[in-house]
Amino acid sequence: MSDFLIPQFQWNSLSYLTSRAGRIGTRELTELMESESLTRNHFMVVCALAEFGPMAQHELAKRSQLNRGHLVAYLDELADRQILERSVDRLDRRRKIISLTEAGKEFTARATAAAERSEAEVFGALDAQQQQALRSLLQLVATQEGRAGA
């Protein structure tokens, strides 16, 4: 039993423990995003753009795993803050290409660093091999989403 005064069921629950670790592991990121009046969904958008580069809105919805209808609002908010910009696709003038601005790249770097610091703090109790094992196991679980009913 731990020193935490929580029910045994929760202490033994993988879902509870991963959720708790996730909250702690994103604390600094969450604080940064809230200070900017943004959410983790906004962070998902800028991370996708930072990693995969400029892309069409429908591709960004797939890469960030966000609902296309909700994505428009996130893009509007990020554009208002000059974190990203929309431009006309030269190959198909009906489409818009979404890309990070220089300010957006700087914001993404700050947000990513905050996320990395929080994660290092919460998972610092594990050595590198344990962290990689946990990461691999969680990635395995994450890839099963949607497959159970298939």
Short mmCIF file of N, CA and C in Angstrom, two decimals:
data_model
loop_
_atom_site.label_atom_id
_atom_site.label_comp_id
_atom_site.label_asym_id
_atom_site.label_seq_id
_atom_site.Cartn_x
_atom_site.Cartn_y
_atom_site.Cartn_z
N MET A 1 0.85 -1.20 0.00
CA MET A 1 0.00 0.00 0.00
C MET A 1 0.88 1.24 0.00
N SER A 2 0.42 2.27 -0.57
CA SER A 2 1.18 3.51 -0.64
C SER A 2 0.86 4.41 0.54
N ASP A 3 1.56 5.54 0.56
CA ASP A 3 1.29 6.55 1.57
C ASP A 3 0.09 7.41 1.20
N PHE A 4 -0.39 7.28 -0.05
CA PHE A 4 -1.55 8.03 -0.48
C PHE A 4 -2.79 7.51 0.24
N LEU A 5 -3.63 8.41 0.64
CA LEU A 5 -4.86 8.01 1.32
C LEU A 5 -5.98 7.96 0.28
N ILE A 6 -5.87 6.99 -0.58
CA ILE A 6 -6.88 6.79 -1.61
C ILE A 6 -7.36 5.34 -1.53
N PRO A 7 -8.53 5.07 -2.05
CA PRO A 7 -9.03 3.69 -2.01
C PRO A 7 -8.08 2.73 -2.73
N GLN A 8 -8.01 1.53 -2.24
CA GLN A 8 -7.16 0.49 -2.82
C GLN A 8 -7.48 0.26 -4.30
N PHE A 9 -8.76 0.33 -4.64
CA PHE A 9 -9.12 0.13 -6.04
C PHE A 9 -8.38 1.11 -6.94
N GLN A 10 -8.37 2.39 -6.54
CA GLN A 10 -7.69 3.40 -7.35
C GLN A 10 -6.19 3.15 -7.37
N TRP A 11 -5.61 2.81 -6.24
CA TRP A 11 -4.18 2.58 -6.15
C TRP A 11 -3.75 1.44 -7.08
N ASN A 12 -4.64 0.49 -7.32
CA ASN A 12 -4.35 -0.64 -8.20
C ASN A 12 -4.89 -0.46 -9.62
N SER A 13 -5.57 0.63 -9.88
CA SER A 13 -6.19 0.86 -11.18
C SER A 13 -5.19 1.47 -12.17
N LEU A 14 -4.94 0.76 -13.25
CA LEU A 14 -4.05 1.28 -14.29
C LEU A 14 -4.59 2.59 -14.88
N SER A 15 -5.90 2.64 -15.08
CA SER A 15 -6.50 3.85 -15.65
C SER A 15 -6.30 5.04 -14.72
N TYR A 16 -6.55 4.83 -13.42
CA TYR A 16 -6.38 5.92 -12.47
C TYR A 16 -4.92 6.36 -12.42
N LEU A 17 -4.02 5.41 -12.34
CA LEU A 17 -2.60 5.74 -12.20
C LEU A 17 -2.05 6.43 -13.44
N THR A 18 -2.44 5.98 -14.63
CA THR A 18 -1.95 6.65 -15.84
C THR A 18 -2.55 8.05 -15.97
N SER A 19 -3.81 8.18 -15.56
CA SER A 19 -4.45 9.50 -15.59
C SER A 19 -3.75 10.46 -14.63
N ARG A 20 -3.47 9.97 -13.43
CA ARG A 20 -2.78 10.80 -12.42
C ARG A 20 -1.39 11.19 -12.91
N ALA A 21 -0.64 10.21 -13.44
CA ALA A 21 0.70 10.51 -13.96
C ALA A 21 0.60 11.51 -15.11
N GLY A 22 -0.43 11.36 -15.95
CA GLY A 22 -0.62 12.29 -17.06
C GLY A 22 -0.88 13.71 -16.59
N ARG A 23 -1.69 13.84 -15.55
CA ARG A 23 -1.97 15.19 -15.00
C ARG A 23 -0.69 15.81 -14.45
N ILE A 24 0.06 15.03 -13.68
CA ILE A 24 1.30 15.55 -13.10
C ILE A 24 2.31 15.82 -14.21
N GLY A 25 2.38 14.91 -15.18
CA GLY A 25 3.36 15.01 -16.24
C GLY A 25 3.10 16.12 -17.24
N THR A 26 1.95 16.74 -17.18
CA THR A 26 1.65 17.86 -18.08
C THR A 26 1.33 19.14 -17.30
N ARG A 27 1.62 19.12 -16.02
CA ARG A 27 1.27 20.27 -15.17
C ARG A 27 1.83 21.58 -15.70
N GLU A 28 3.12 21.62 -15.98
CA GLU A 28 3.74 22.87 -16.43
C GLU A 28 3.19 23.30 -17.79
N LEU A 29 2.98 22.34 -18.69
CA LEU A 29 2.38 22.64 -19.98
C LEU A 29 0.98 23.21 -19.80
N THR A 30 0.19 22.58 -18.95
CA THR A 30 -1.17 23.04 -18.70
C THR A 30 -1.17 24.47 -18.17
N GLU A 31 -0.27 24.77 -17.24
CA GLU A 31 -0.18 26.12 -16.69
C GLU A 31 0.18 27.13 -17.78
N LEU A 32 1.14 26.77 -18.64
CA LEU A 32 1.53 27.66 -19.73
C LEU A 32 0.36 27.90 -20.68
N MET A 33 -0.31 26.82 -21.07
CA MET A 33 -1.42 26.95 -22.00
C MET A 33 -2.55 27.79 -21.39
N GLU A 34 -2.85 27.56 -20.12
CA GLU A 34 -3.90 28.35 -19.46
C GLU A 34 -3.51 29.81 -19.36
N SER A 35 -2.23 30.09 -19.14
CA SER A 35 -1.79 31.49 -19.06
C SER A 35 -1.96 32.20 -20.40
N GLU A 36 -1.97 31.42 -21.48
CA GLU A 36 -2.18 31.96 -22.82
C GLU A 36 -3.64 31.85 -23.26
N SER A 37 -4.51 31.38 -22.36
CA SER A 37 -5.92 31.12 -22.67
C SER A 37 -6.07 30.12 -23.82
N LEU A 38 -5.20 29.12 -23.82
CA LEU A 38 -5.24 28.06 -24.81
C LEU A 38 -5.39 26.71 -24.11
N THR A 39 -5.61 25.67 -24.90
CA THR A 39 -5.82 24.34 -24.34
C THR A 39 -4.79 23.36 -24.91
N ARG A 40 -4.85 22.13 -24.40
CA ARG A 40 -3.95 21.09 -24.94
C ARG A 40 -4.31 20.76 -26.38
N ASN A 41 -5.53 20.98 -26.79
CA ASN A 41 -5.88 20.77 -28.20
C ASN A 41 -5.15 21.76 -29.10
N HIS A 42 -4.99 22.99 -28.63
CA HIS A 42 -4.18 23.96 -29.38
C HIS A 42 -2.74 23.45 -29.47
N PHE A 43 -2.25 22.88 -28.37
CA PHE A 43 -0.89 22.34 -28.34
C PHE A 43 -0.75 21.20 -29.36
N MET A 44 -1.76 20.35 -29.46
CA MET A 44 -1.73 19.26 -30.44
C MET A 44 -1.61 19.82 -31.86
N VAL A 45 -2.30 20.90 -32.13
CA VAL A 45 -2.25 21.52 -33.46
C VAL A 45 -0.85 22.03 -33.75
N VAL A 46 -0.28 22.80 -32.83
CA VAL A 46 1.05 23.38 -33.10
C VAL A 46 2.12 22.30 -33.15
N CYS A 47 1.98 21.24 -32.36
CA CYS A 47 2.94 20.13 -32.42
C CYS A 47 2.89 19.43 -33.77
N ALA A 48 1.69 19.21 -34.28
CA ALA A 48 1.54 18.57 -35.60
C ALA A 48 2.18 19.44 -36.68
N LEU A 49 1.95 20.74 -36.62
CA LEU A 49 2.54 21.63 -37.62
C LEU A 49 4.06 21.70 -37.48
N ALA A 50 4.54 21.70 -36.24
CA ALA A 50 5.99 21.75 -36.01
C ALA A 50 6.67 20.49 -36.54
N GLU A 51 6.05 19.35 -36.34
CA GLU A 51 6.67 18.10 -36.76
C GLU A 51 6.49 17.79 -38.24
N PHE A 52 5.29 18.01 -38.77
CA PHE A 52 5.00 17.60 -40.14
C PHE A 52 5.05 18.74 -41.16
N GLY A 53 5.15 19.98 -40.67
CA GLY A 53 5.23 21.11 -41.57
C GLY A 53 3.86 21.58 -42.03
N PRO A 54 3.84 22.61 -42.88
CA PRO A 54 2.57 23.15 -43.37
C PRO A 54 1.74 22.06 -44.05
N MET A 55 0.43 22.15 -43.86
CA MET A 55 -0.46 21.16 -44.46
C MET A 55 -1.87 21.71 -44.58
N ALA A 56 -2.66 21.00 -45.38
CA ALA A 56 -4.06 21.36 -45.56
C ALA A 56 -4.82 21.05 -44.28
N GLN A 57 -5.92 21.74 -44.11
CA GLN A 57 -6.71 21.63 -42.88
C GLN A 57 -7.19 20.20 -42.64
N HIS A 58 -7.65 19.49 -43.67
CA HIS A 58 -8.13 18.12 -43.46
C HIS A 58 -7.00 17.20 -43.01
N GLU A 59 -5.79 17.44 -43.53
CA GLU A 59 -4.63 16.64 -43.11
C GLU A 59 -4.26 16.96 -41.66
N LEU A 60 -4.35 18.22 -41.30
CA LEU A 60 -4.06 18.63 -39.93
C LEU A 60 -5.05 18.00 -38.96
N ALA A 61 -6.30 17.88 -39.35
CA ALA A 61 -7.29 17.22 -38.50
C ALA A 61 -6.89 15.77 -38.24
N LYS A 62 -6.42 15.08 -39.28
CA LYS A 62 -5.98 13.69 -39.11
C LYS A 62 -4.72 13.60 -38.25
N ARG A 63 -3.76 14.46 -38.52
CA ARG A 63 -2.47 14.41 -37.80
C ARG A 63 -2.61 14.78 -36.32
N SER A 64 -3.53 15.67 -36.01
CA SER A 64 -3.73 16.08 -34.62
C SER A 64 -4.83 15.27 -33.93
N GLN A 65 -5.53 14.45 -34.70
CA GLN A 65 -6.64 13.63 -34.22
C GLN A 65 -7.72 14.48 -33.54
N LEU A 66 -8.01 15.60 -34.19
CA LEU A 66 -9.06 16.49 -33.70
C LEU A 66 -10.21 16.51 -34.69
N ASN A 67 -11.41 16.67 -34.19
CA ASN A 67 -12.61 16.79 -35.01
C ASN A 67 -12.46 17.98 -35.94
N ARG A 68 -12.76 17.77 -37.22
CA ARG A 68 -12.59 18.85 -38.20
C ARG A 68 -13.41 20.09 -37.86
N GLY A 69 -14.61 19.88 -37.31
CA GLY A 69 -15.44 21.02 -36.94
C GLY A 69 -14.85 21.83 -35.80
N HIS A 70 -14.28 21.14 -34.83
CA HIS A 70 -13.64 21.83 -33.70
C HIS A 70 -12.33 22.48 -34.11
N LEU A 71 -11.65 21.84 -35.06
CA LEU A 71 -10.34 22.34 -35.48
C LEU A 71 -10.42 23.78 -35.98
N VAL A 72 -11.48 24.12 -36.68
CA VAL A 72 -11.62 25.47 -37.23
C VAL A 72 -11.53 26.51 -36.11
N ALA A 73 -12.21 26.27 -35.01
CA ALA A 73 -12.17 27.21 -33.88
C ALA A 73 -10.76 27.32 -33.31
N TYR A 74 -10.05 26.18 -33.19
CA TYR A 74 -8.67 26.22 -32.68
C TYR A 74 -7.78 27.01 -33.64
N LEU A 75 -7.97 26.79 -34.93
CA LEU A 75 -7.17 27.51 -35.91
C LEU A 75 -7.45 29.01 -35.87
N ASP A 76 -8.71 29.37 -35.71
CA ASP A 76 -9.07 30.79 -35.61
C ASP A 76 -8.38 31.43 -34.41
N GLU A 77 -8.42 30.76 -33.27
CA GLU A 77 -7.80 31.30 -32.06
C GLU A 77 -6.29 31.41 -32.21
N LEU A 78 -5.66 30.41 -32.80
CA LEU A 78 -4.21 30.46 -33.00
C LEU A 78 -3.83 31.51 -34.04
N ALA A 79 -4.66 31.69 -35.05
CA ALA A 79 -4.39 32.72 -36.06
C ALA A 79 -4.54 34.11 -35.44
N ASP A 80 -5.55 34.30 -34.58
CA ASP A 80 -5.74 35.59 -33.90
C ASP A 80 -4.52 35.97 -33.07
N ARG A 81 -3.84 34.97 -32.54
CA ARG A 81 -2.63 35.20 -31.73
C ARG A 81 -1.36 35.21 -32.58
N GLN A 82 -1.53 35.11 -33.88
CA GLN A 82 -0.43 35.10 -34.84
C GLN A 82 0.55 33.95 -34.59
N ILE A 83 0.01 32.82 -34.14
CA ILE A 83 0.81 31.62 -33.93
C ILE A 83 0.85 30.80 -35.22
N LEU A 84 -0.21 30.89 -36.01
CA LEU A 84 -0.22 30.22 -37.30
C LEU A 84 -0.86 31.13 -38.33
N GLU A 85 -0.69 30.73 -39.58
CA GLU A 85 -1.29 31.49 -40.67
C GLU A 85 -1.86 30.53 -41.71
N ARG A 86 -2.84 31.04 -42.42
CA ARG A 86 -3.47 30.28 -43.50
C ARG A 86 -3.09 30.94 -44.82
N SER A 87 -2.76 30.11 -45.79
CA SER A 87 -2.48 30.64 -47.12
C SER A 87 -3.18 29.75 -48.14
N VAL A 88 -3.38 30.28 -49.32
CA VAL A 88 -4.06 29.55 -50.38
C VAL A 88 -3.09 28.51 -50.96
N ASP A 89 -3.58 27.29 -51.14
CA ASP A 89 -2.80 26.21 -51.75
C ASP A 89 -2.60 26.54 -53.23
N ARG A 90 -1.37 26.58 -53.68
CA ARG A 90 -1.09 26.94 -55.08
C ARG A 90 -1.63 25.90 -56.07
N LEU A 91 -1.75 24.65 -55.61
CA LEU A 91 -2.22 23.58 -56.49
C LEU A 91 -3.75 23.48 -56.53
N ASP A 92 -4.38 23.93 -55.48
CA ASP A 92 -5.85 23.87 -55.40
C ASP A 92 -6.30 25.10 -54.63
N ARG A 93 -6.70 26.12 -55.34
CA ARG A 93 -7.00 27.41 -54.72
C ARG A 93 -8.19 27.36 -53.77
N ARG A 94 -8.92 26.25 -53.76
CA ARG A 94 -10.04 26.10 -52.81
C ARG A 94 -9.55 25.73 -51.41
N ARG A 95 -8.34 25.19 -51.34
CA ARG A 95 -7.80 24.72 -50.05
C ARG A 95 -6.90 25.76 -49.42
N LYS A 96 -6.88 25.70 -48.10
CA LYS A 96 -5.97 26.55 -47.32
C LYS A 96 -4.86 25.67 -46.75
N ILE A 97 -3.66 26.20 -46.75
CA ILE A 97 -2.52 25.54 -46.13
C ILE A 97 -2.25 26.25 -44.80
N ILE A 98 -2.12 25.46 -43.76
CA ILE A 98 -1.90 25.98 -42.42
C ILE A 98 -0.42 25.83 -42.08
N SER A 99 0.19 26.88 -41.57
CA SER A 99 1.60 26.81 -41.19
C SER A 99 1.85 27.67 -39.95
N LEU A 100 2.91 27.32 -39.24
CA LEU A 100 3.31 28.09 -38.07
C LEU A 100 4.02 29.36 -38.51
N THR A 101 3.80 30.43 -37.78
CA THR A 101 4.56 31.66 -37.98
C THR A 101 5.85 31.54 -37.17
N GLU A 102 6.73 32.50 -37.29
CA GLU A 102 7.94 32.49 -36.45
C GLU A 102 7.54 32.55 -34.97
N ALA A 103 6.54 33.38 -34.65
CA ALA A 103 6.06 33.45 -33.26
C ALA A 103 5.48 32.10 -32.84
N GLY A 104 4.84 31.43 -33.77
CA GLY A 104 4.28 30.11 -33.49
C GLY A 104 5.35 29.07 -33.22
N LYS A 105 6.44 29.14 -33.96
CA LYS A 105 7.56 28.23 -33.73
C LYS A 105 8.17 28.47 -32.36
N GLU A 106 8.29 29.74 -31.98
CA GLU A 106 8.83 30.06 -30.65
C GLU A 106 7.87 29.59 -29.55
N PHE A 107 6.59 29.80 -29.74
CA PHE A 107 5.59 29.35 -28.77
C PHE A 107 5.64 27.83 -28.63
N THR A 108 5.71 27.13 -29.75
CA THR A 108 5.75 25.67 -29.73
C THR A 108 6.98 25.18 -28.98
N ALA A 109 8.11 25.81 -29.20
CA ALA A 109 9.34 25.43 -28.49
C ALA A 109 9.19 25.64 -26.98
N ARG A 110 8.59 26.75 -26.58
CA ARG A 110 8.37 27.01 -25.15
C ARG A 110 7.42 25.98 -24.54
N ALA A 111 6.33 25.70 -25.26
CA ALA A 111 5.33 24.75 -24.75
C ALA A 111 5.90 23.33 -24.68
N THR A 112 6.65 22.95 -25.69
CA THR A 112 7.26 21.62 -25.70
C THR A 112 8.26 21.48 -24.56
N ALA A 113 9.05 22.52 -24.33
CA ALA A 113 10.02 22.49 -23.23
C ALA A 113 9.30 22.36 -21.89
N ALA A 114 8.18 23.06 -21.72
CA ALA A 114 7.40 22.95 -20.48
C ALA A 114 6.89 21.53 -20.30
N ALA A 115 6.40 20.93 -21.38
CA ALA A 115 5.91 19.54 -21.32
C ALA A 115 7.04 18.59 -20.97
N GLU A 116 8.19 18.79 -21.55
CA GLU A 116 9.34 17.91 -21.29
C GLU A 116 9.81 18.03 -19.84
N ARG A 117 9.80 19.24 -19.30
CA ARG A 117 10.22 19.43 -17.89
C ARG A 117 9.27 18.70 -16.94
N SER A 118 7.97 18.85 -17.17
CA SER A 118 7.00 18.18 -16.31
C SER A 118 7.13 16.67 -16.42
N GLU A 119 7.30 16.18 -17.63
CA GLU A 119 7.42 14.73 -17.82
C GLU A 119 8.68 14.20 -17.15
N ALA A 120 9.76 14.94 -17.26
CA ALA A 120 11.01 14.51 -16.61
C ALA A 120 10.83 14.46 -15.10
N GLU A 121 10.07 15.40 -14.57
CA GLU A 121 9.84 15.44 -13.12
C GLU A 121 9.04 14.22 -12.66
N VAL A 122 7.94 13.93 -13.33
CA VAL A 122 7.07 12.84 -12.89
C VAL A 122 7.69 11.47 -13.17
N PHE A 123 8.39 11.33 -14.28
CA PHE A 123 8.94 10.02 -14.62
C PHE A 123 10.42 9.90 -14.25
N GLY A 124 10.93 10.89 -13.54
CA GLY A 124 12.30 10.84 -13.05
C GLY A 124 12.53 9.73 -12.04
N ALA A 125 11.45 9.20 -11.48
CA ALA A 125 11.57 8.08 -10.54
C ALA A 125 11.97 6.79 -11.27
N LEU A 126 11.84 6.80 -12.60
CA LEU A 126 12.19 5.62 -13.40
C LEU A 126 13.52 5.87 -14.10
N ASP A 127 14.32 4.81 -14.27
CA ASP A 127 15.54 4.96 -15.06
C ASP A 127 15.17 4.95 -16.55
N ALA A 128 16.14 5.20 -17.40
CA ALA A 128 15.88 5.31 -18.84
C ALA A 128 15.26 4.04 -19.41
N GLN A 129 15.72 2.90 -18.98
CA GLN A 129 15.19 1.63 -19.49
C GLN A 129 13.73 1.44 -19.05
N GLN A 130 13.42 1.79 -17.82
CA GLN A 130 12.04 1.69 -17.33
C GLN A 130 11.13 2.67 -18.07
N GLN A 131 11.63 3.88 -18.32
CA GLN A 131 10.84 4.85 -19.07
C GLN A 131 10.54 4.35 -20.47
N GLN A 132 11.53 3.75 -21.13
CA GLN A 132 11.31 3.25 -22.48
C GLN A 132 10.33 2.08 -22.47
N ALA A 133 10.43 1.21 -21.46
CA ALA A 133 9.49 0.08 -21.36
C ALA A 133 8.07 0.60 -21.16
N LEU A 134 7.90 1.58 -20.27
CA LEU A 134 6.58 2.16 -20.03
C LEU A 134 6.05 2.83 -21.30
N ARG A 135 6.91 3.58 -21.97
CA ARG A 135 6.51 4.26 -23.22
C ARG A 135 6.03 3.23 -24.24
N SER A 136 6.79 2.15 -24.40
CA SER A 136 6.41 1.11 -25.37
C SER A 136 5.08 0.47 -25.01
N LEU A 137 4.87 0.20 -23.74
CA LEU A 137 3.61 -0.40 -23.31
C LEU A 137 2.43 0.55 -23.53
N LEU A 138 2.61 1.81 -23.20
CA LEU A 138 1.54 2.79 -23.40
C LEU A 138 1.26 3.01 -24.89
N GLN A 139 2.30 2.99 -25.72
CA GLN A 139 2.10 3.11 -27.16
C GLN A 139 1.32 1.91 -27.69
N LEU A 140 1.59 0.74 -27.16
CA LEU A 140 0.85 -0.46 -27.55
C LEU A 140 -0.63 -0.31 -27.20
N VAL A 141 -0.90 0.17 -26.00
CA VAL A 141 -2.29 0.38 -25.59
C VAL A 141 -2.94 1.44 -26.47
N ALA A 142 -2.23 2.51 -26.74
CA ALA A 142 -2.79 3.60 -27.56
C ALA A 142 -3.12 3.14 -28.98
N THR A 143 -2.31 2.25 -29.54
CA THR A 143 -2.59 1.78 -30.90
C THR A 143 -3.78 0.86 -30.97
N GLN A 144 -4.23 0.37 -29.83
CA GLN A 144 -5.40 -0.52 -29.81
C GLN A 144 -6.71 0.24 -29.82
N GLU A 145 -6.67 1.55 -29.63
CA GLU A 145 -7.89 2.35 -29.62
C GLU A 145 -8.62 2.19 -30.95
N GLY A 146 -9.87 1.84 -30.85
CA GLY A 146 -10.68 1.68 -32.05
C GLY A 146 -10.62 0.28 -32.65
N ARG A 147 -9.65 -0.51 -32.26
CA ARG A 147 -9.52 -1.86 -32.83
C ARG A 147 -10.39 -2.88 -32.10
N ALA A 148 -10.77 -2.59 -30.88
CA ALA A 148 -11.54 -3.56 -30.09
C ALA A 148 -12.86 -3.93 -30.76
N GLY A 149 -13.49 -2.96 -31.38
CA GLY A 149 -14.76 -3.22 -32.03
C GLY A 149 -14.62 -3.66 -33.49
N ALA A 150 -13.40 -3.69 -33.98
CA ALA A 150 -13.18 -4.03 -35.39
C ALA A 150 -13.29 -5.50 -35.66
#
